[in-house]
Short mmCIF file of C-alpha atoms in Angstrom, two decimals:
data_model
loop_
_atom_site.label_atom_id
_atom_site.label_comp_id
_atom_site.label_asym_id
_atom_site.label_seq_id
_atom_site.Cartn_x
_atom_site.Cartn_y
_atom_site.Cartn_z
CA UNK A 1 -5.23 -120.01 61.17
CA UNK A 2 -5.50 -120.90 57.58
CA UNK A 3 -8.25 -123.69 56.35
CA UNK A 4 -6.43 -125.88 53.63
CA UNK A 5 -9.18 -127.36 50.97
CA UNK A 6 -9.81 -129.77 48.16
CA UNK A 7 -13.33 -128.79 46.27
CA UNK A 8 -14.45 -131.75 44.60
CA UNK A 9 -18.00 -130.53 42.09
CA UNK A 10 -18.69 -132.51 39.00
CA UNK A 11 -20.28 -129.38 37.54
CA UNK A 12 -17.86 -126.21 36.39
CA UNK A 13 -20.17 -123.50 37.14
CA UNK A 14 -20.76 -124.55 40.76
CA UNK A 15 -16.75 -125.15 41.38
CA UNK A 16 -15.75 -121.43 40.12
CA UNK A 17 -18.27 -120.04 42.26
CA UNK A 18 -17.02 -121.63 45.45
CA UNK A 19 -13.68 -120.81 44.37
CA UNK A 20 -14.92 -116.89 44.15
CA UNK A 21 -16.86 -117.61 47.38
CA UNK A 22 -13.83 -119.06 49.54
CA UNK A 23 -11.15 -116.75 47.88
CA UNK A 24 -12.82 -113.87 49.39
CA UNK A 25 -12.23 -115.46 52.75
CA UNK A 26 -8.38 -114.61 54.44
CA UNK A 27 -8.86 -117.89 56.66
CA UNK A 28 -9.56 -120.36 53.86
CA UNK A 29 -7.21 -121.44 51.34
CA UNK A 30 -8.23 -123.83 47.59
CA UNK A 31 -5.55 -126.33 47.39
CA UNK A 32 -7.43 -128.28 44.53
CA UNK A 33 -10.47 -128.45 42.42
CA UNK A 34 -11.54 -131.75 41.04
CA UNK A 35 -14.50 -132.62 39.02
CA UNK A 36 -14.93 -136.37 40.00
CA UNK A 37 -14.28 -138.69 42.63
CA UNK A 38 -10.70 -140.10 41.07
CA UNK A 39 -9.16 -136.72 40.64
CA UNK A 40 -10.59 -135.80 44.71
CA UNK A 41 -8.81 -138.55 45.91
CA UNK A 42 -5.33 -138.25 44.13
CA UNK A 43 -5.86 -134.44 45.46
CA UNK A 44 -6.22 -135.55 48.88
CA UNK A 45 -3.52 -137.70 48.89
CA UNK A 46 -1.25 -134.88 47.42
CA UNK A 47 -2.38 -132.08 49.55
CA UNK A 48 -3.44 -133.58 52.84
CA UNK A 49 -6.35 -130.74 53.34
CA UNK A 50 -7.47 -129.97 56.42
CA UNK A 51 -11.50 -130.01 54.63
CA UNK A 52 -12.39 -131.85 51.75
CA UNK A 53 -15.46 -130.11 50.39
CA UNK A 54 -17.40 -133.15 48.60
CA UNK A 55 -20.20 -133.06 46.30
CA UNK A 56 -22.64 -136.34 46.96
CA UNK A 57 -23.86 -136.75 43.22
CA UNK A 58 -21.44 -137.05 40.88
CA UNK A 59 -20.98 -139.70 37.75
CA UNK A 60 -18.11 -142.50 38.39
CA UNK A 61 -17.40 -142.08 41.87
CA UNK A 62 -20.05 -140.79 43.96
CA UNK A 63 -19.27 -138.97 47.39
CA UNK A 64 -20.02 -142.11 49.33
CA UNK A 65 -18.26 -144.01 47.17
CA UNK A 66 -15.06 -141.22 47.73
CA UNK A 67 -15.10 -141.56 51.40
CA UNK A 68 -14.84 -145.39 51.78
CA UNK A 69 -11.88 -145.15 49.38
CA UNK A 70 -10.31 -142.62 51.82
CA UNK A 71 -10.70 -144.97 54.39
CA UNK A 72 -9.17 -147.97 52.70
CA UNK A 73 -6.42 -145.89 51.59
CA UNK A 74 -6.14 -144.39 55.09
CA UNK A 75 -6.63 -140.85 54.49
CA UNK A 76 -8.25 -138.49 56.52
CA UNK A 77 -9.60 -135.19 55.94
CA UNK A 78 -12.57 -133.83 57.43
CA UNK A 79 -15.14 -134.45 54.83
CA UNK A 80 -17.90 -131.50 54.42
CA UNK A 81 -20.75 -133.37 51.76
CA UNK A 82 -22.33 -130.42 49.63
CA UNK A 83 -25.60 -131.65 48.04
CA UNK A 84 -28.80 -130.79 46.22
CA UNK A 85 -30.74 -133.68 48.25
CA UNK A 86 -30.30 -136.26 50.51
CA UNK A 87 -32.18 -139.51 51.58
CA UNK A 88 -32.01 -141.12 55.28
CA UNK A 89 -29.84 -143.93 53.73
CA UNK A 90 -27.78 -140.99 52.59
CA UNK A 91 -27.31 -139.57 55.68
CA UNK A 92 -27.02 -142.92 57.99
CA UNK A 93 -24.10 -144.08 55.44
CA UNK A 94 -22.38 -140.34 55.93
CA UNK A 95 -22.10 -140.47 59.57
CA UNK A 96 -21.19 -143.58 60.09
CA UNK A 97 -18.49 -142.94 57.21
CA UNK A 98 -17.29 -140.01 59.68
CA UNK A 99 -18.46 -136.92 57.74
CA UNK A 100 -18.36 -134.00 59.38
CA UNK A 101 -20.82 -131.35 57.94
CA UNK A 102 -23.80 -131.68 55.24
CA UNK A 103 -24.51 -128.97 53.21
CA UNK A 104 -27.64 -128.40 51.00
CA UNK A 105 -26.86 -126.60 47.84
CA UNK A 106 -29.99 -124.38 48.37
CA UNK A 107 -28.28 -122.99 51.41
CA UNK A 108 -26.85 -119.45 51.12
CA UNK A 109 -23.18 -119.35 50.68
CA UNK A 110 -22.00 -117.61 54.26
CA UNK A 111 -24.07 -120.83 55.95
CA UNK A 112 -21.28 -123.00 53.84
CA UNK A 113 -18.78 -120.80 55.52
CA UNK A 114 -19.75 -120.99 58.67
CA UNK A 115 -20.26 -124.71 58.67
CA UNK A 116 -16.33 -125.23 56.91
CA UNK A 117 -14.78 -123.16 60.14
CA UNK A 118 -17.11 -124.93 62.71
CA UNK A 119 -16.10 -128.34 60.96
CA UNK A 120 -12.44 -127.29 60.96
CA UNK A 121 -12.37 -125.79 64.37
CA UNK A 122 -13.62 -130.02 65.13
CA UNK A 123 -17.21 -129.20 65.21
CA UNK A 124 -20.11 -130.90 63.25
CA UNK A 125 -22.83 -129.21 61.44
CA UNK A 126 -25.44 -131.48 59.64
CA UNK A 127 -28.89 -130.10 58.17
CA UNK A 128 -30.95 -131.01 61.08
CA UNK A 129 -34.59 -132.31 58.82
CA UNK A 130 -32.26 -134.89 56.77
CA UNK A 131 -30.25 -136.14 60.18
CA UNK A 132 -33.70 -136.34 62.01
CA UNK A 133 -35.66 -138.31 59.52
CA UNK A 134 -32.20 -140.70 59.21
CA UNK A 135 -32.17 -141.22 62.61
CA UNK A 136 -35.97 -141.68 63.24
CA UNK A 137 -35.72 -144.47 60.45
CA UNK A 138 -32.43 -145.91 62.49
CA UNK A 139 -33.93 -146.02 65.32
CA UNK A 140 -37.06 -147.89 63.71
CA UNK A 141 -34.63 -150.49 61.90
CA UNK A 142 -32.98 -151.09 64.98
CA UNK A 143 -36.46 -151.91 66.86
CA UNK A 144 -37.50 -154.16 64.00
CA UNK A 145 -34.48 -156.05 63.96
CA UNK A 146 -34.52 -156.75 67.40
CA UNK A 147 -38.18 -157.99 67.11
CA UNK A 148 -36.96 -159.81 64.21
CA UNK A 149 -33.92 -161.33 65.43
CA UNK A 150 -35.32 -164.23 67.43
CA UNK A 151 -37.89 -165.52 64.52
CA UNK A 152 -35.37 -164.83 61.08
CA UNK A 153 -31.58 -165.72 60.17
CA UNK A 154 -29.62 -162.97 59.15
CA UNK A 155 -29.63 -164.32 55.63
CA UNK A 156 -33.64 -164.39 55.82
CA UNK A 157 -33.77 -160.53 57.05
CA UNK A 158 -31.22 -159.63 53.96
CA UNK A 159 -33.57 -161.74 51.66
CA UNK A 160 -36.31 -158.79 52.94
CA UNK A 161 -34.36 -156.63 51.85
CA UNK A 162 -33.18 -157.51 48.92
CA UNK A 163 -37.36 -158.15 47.82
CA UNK A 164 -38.18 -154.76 49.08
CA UNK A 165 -35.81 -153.12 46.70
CA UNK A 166 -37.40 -154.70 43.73
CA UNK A 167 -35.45 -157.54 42.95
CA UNK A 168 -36.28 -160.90 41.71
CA UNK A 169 -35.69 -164.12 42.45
CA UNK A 170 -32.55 -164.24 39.47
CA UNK A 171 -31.15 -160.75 40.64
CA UNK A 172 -31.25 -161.77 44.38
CA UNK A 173 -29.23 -165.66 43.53
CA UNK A 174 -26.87 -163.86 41.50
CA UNK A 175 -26.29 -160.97 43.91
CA UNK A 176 -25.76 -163.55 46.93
CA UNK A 177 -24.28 -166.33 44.82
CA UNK A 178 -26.65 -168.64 45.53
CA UNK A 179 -29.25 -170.60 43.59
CA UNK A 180 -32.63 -169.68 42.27
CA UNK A 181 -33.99 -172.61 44.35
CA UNK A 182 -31.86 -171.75 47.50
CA UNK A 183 -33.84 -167.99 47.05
CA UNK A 184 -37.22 -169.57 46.66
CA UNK A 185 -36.45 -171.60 49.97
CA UNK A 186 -36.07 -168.19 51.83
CA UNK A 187 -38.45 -166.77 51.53
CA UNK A 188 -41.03 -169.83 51.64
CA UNK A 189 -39.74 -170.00 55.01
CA UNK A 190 -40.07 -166.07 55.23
CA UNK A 191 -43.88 -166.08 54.09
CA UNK A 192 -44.77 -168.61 56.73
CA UNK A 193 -42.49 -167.06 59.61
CA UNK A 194 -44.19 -163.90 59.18
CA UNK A 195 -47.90 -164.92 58.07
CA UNK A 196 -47.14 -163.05 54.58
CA UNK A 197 -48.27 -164.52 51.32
CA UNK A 198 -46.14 -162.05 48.62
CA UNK A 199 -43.44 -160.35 47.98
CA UNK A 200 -45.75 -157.22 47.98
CA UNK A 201 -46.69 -157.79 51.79
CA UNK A 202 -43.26 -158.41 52.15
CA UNK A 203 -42.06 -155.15 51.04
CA UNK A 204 -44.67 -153.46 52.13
CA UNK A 205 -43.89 -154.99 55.58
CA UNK A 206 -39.90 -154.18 54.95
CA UNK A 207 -40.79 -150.70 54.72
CA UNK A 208 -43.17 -150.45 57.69
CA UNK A 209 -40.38 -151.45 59.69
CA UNK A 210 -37.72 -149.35 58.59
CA UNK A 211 -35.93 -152.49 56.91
CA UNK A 212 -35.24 -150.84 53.63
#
C-alpha cells in the first residue's frame, strides 16, 4: 500500500534530502514540499495525505501552530513532528493536539522510516526521554493543581503562571485585559494564601510544582 505525504521543512537542504530519502522507498509517495506552515496547510487541504511530515521550528507558523489550524479547518492527516529539540510543553501540547510520531532530527534516516509506516499502519512512535520527562512534569502539574485547587481561583493559579514566565505587572493586565490594580490584587491575595513574599518565591514555587 502506498504512503501519500506532505513534507513541510523551512530549510531547503533538509527537504531535498528527505525527498532523496523517501523516493528510494516503493511504499511512500511526496505529494508536496512546503517550506512554512501556510504553504503545509494549503498542501494538506489539496492533497489529503495520509502523513504530514511536520517540522516543529519554523518562522511564521510554527508546527504547533500548523496543527491547531488543521483542526479548526477540520483536516486530518496523521501528523509525524520532525525536530532538532523538544521541551515537555512541546511534547504535552503535541499529544494532546493528536500527533502521531516525534522525530529527532539527530535520528538516522531508516528510524524516520520506520516510524512514518508504524504511524501510517495507525501506530504511534514518540522519542521515549522527551514523552517521559512531559509526562513526569504532567503528572506533577496535575498533583499541584489539585493541592492548589481548594486554596486559589483559577484566575489566581493563571496569575502564577503568568509571574513565573517573567512577566510584569503591565504585561500580565494587558495580556488578561484587566487593570494594573486588579493584577496587584492577585497576587496580594496570592502572597498571603501561600506564605510567599515575591514574585521570585513565586516562580520559584511555580516551577517546583510543575505549574510552568
Amino acid at each position: 500500500m502506498t504512503i501519500n505525504l506532505v513534507l513541510t521543512d523551512d530549510h531547503p537542504l533538509v527537504l531535498h534530502g528527505l525527498q532523496q530519502l523517501f523516493a528510494a522507498e516503493a511504499d511512500l509517495n511526496v505529494l508536496a514540499c512546503c517550506s512554512d506552515g501556510n504553504s503545509s496547510l494549503q498542501a494538506v487541504a489539496r492533497h489529503r495525505p495520509d502523513i504530514l511530515l511536520l517540522d516543529l521550528k519554523m518562522p511564521g507558523l510554527n508546527g504547533l501552530q500548523v496543527l491547531r489550524e488543521l483542526h479548526k479547518r477540520d483536516l486530518h492527516p496523521k501528523v509525524v513532528l520532525l525536530t532538532a529539540a523538544l521541551d515537555e510543553d512541546e511534547v504535552l501540547d503535541a499529544i494532546q493536539l493528536g500527533v502521531r510520531g516525534v522525530v529527532l532530527k539527530e535520528m538516522a534516516p531508516q528510524l524516520l522510516i520506520q516510524c512514518i509506516r508504524k504511524v501510517s499502519a495507525g501506530g504511534q512512535w514518540l522519542e521515549k526521554n522527551s514523552v517521559r520527562r512531559a509526562l513526569e512534569k504532567l503528572l506533577k502539574r496535575e498533583s499541584a493543581l489539585q493541592t492548589l485547587a481548594p486554596l486559589l481561583t483559577p484566575r489566581e493559579i493563571d496569575m502564577i503562571r503568568l509571574v513565573a514566565r517573567g512577566n510584569s505587572n503591565k504585561q500580565i493586565a494587558e495580556q488578561r485585559h484587566i487593570s494594573e490594580g486588579t493584577v496587584k490584587v492577585h497576587l496580594h491575595n496570592i502572597f498571603d494564601k501561600l506564605q510567599l513574599k515575591n514574585r521570585v518565591a513565586l516562580t520559584l514555587y511555580a516551577q517546583n510544582n510543575g505549574l510552568v
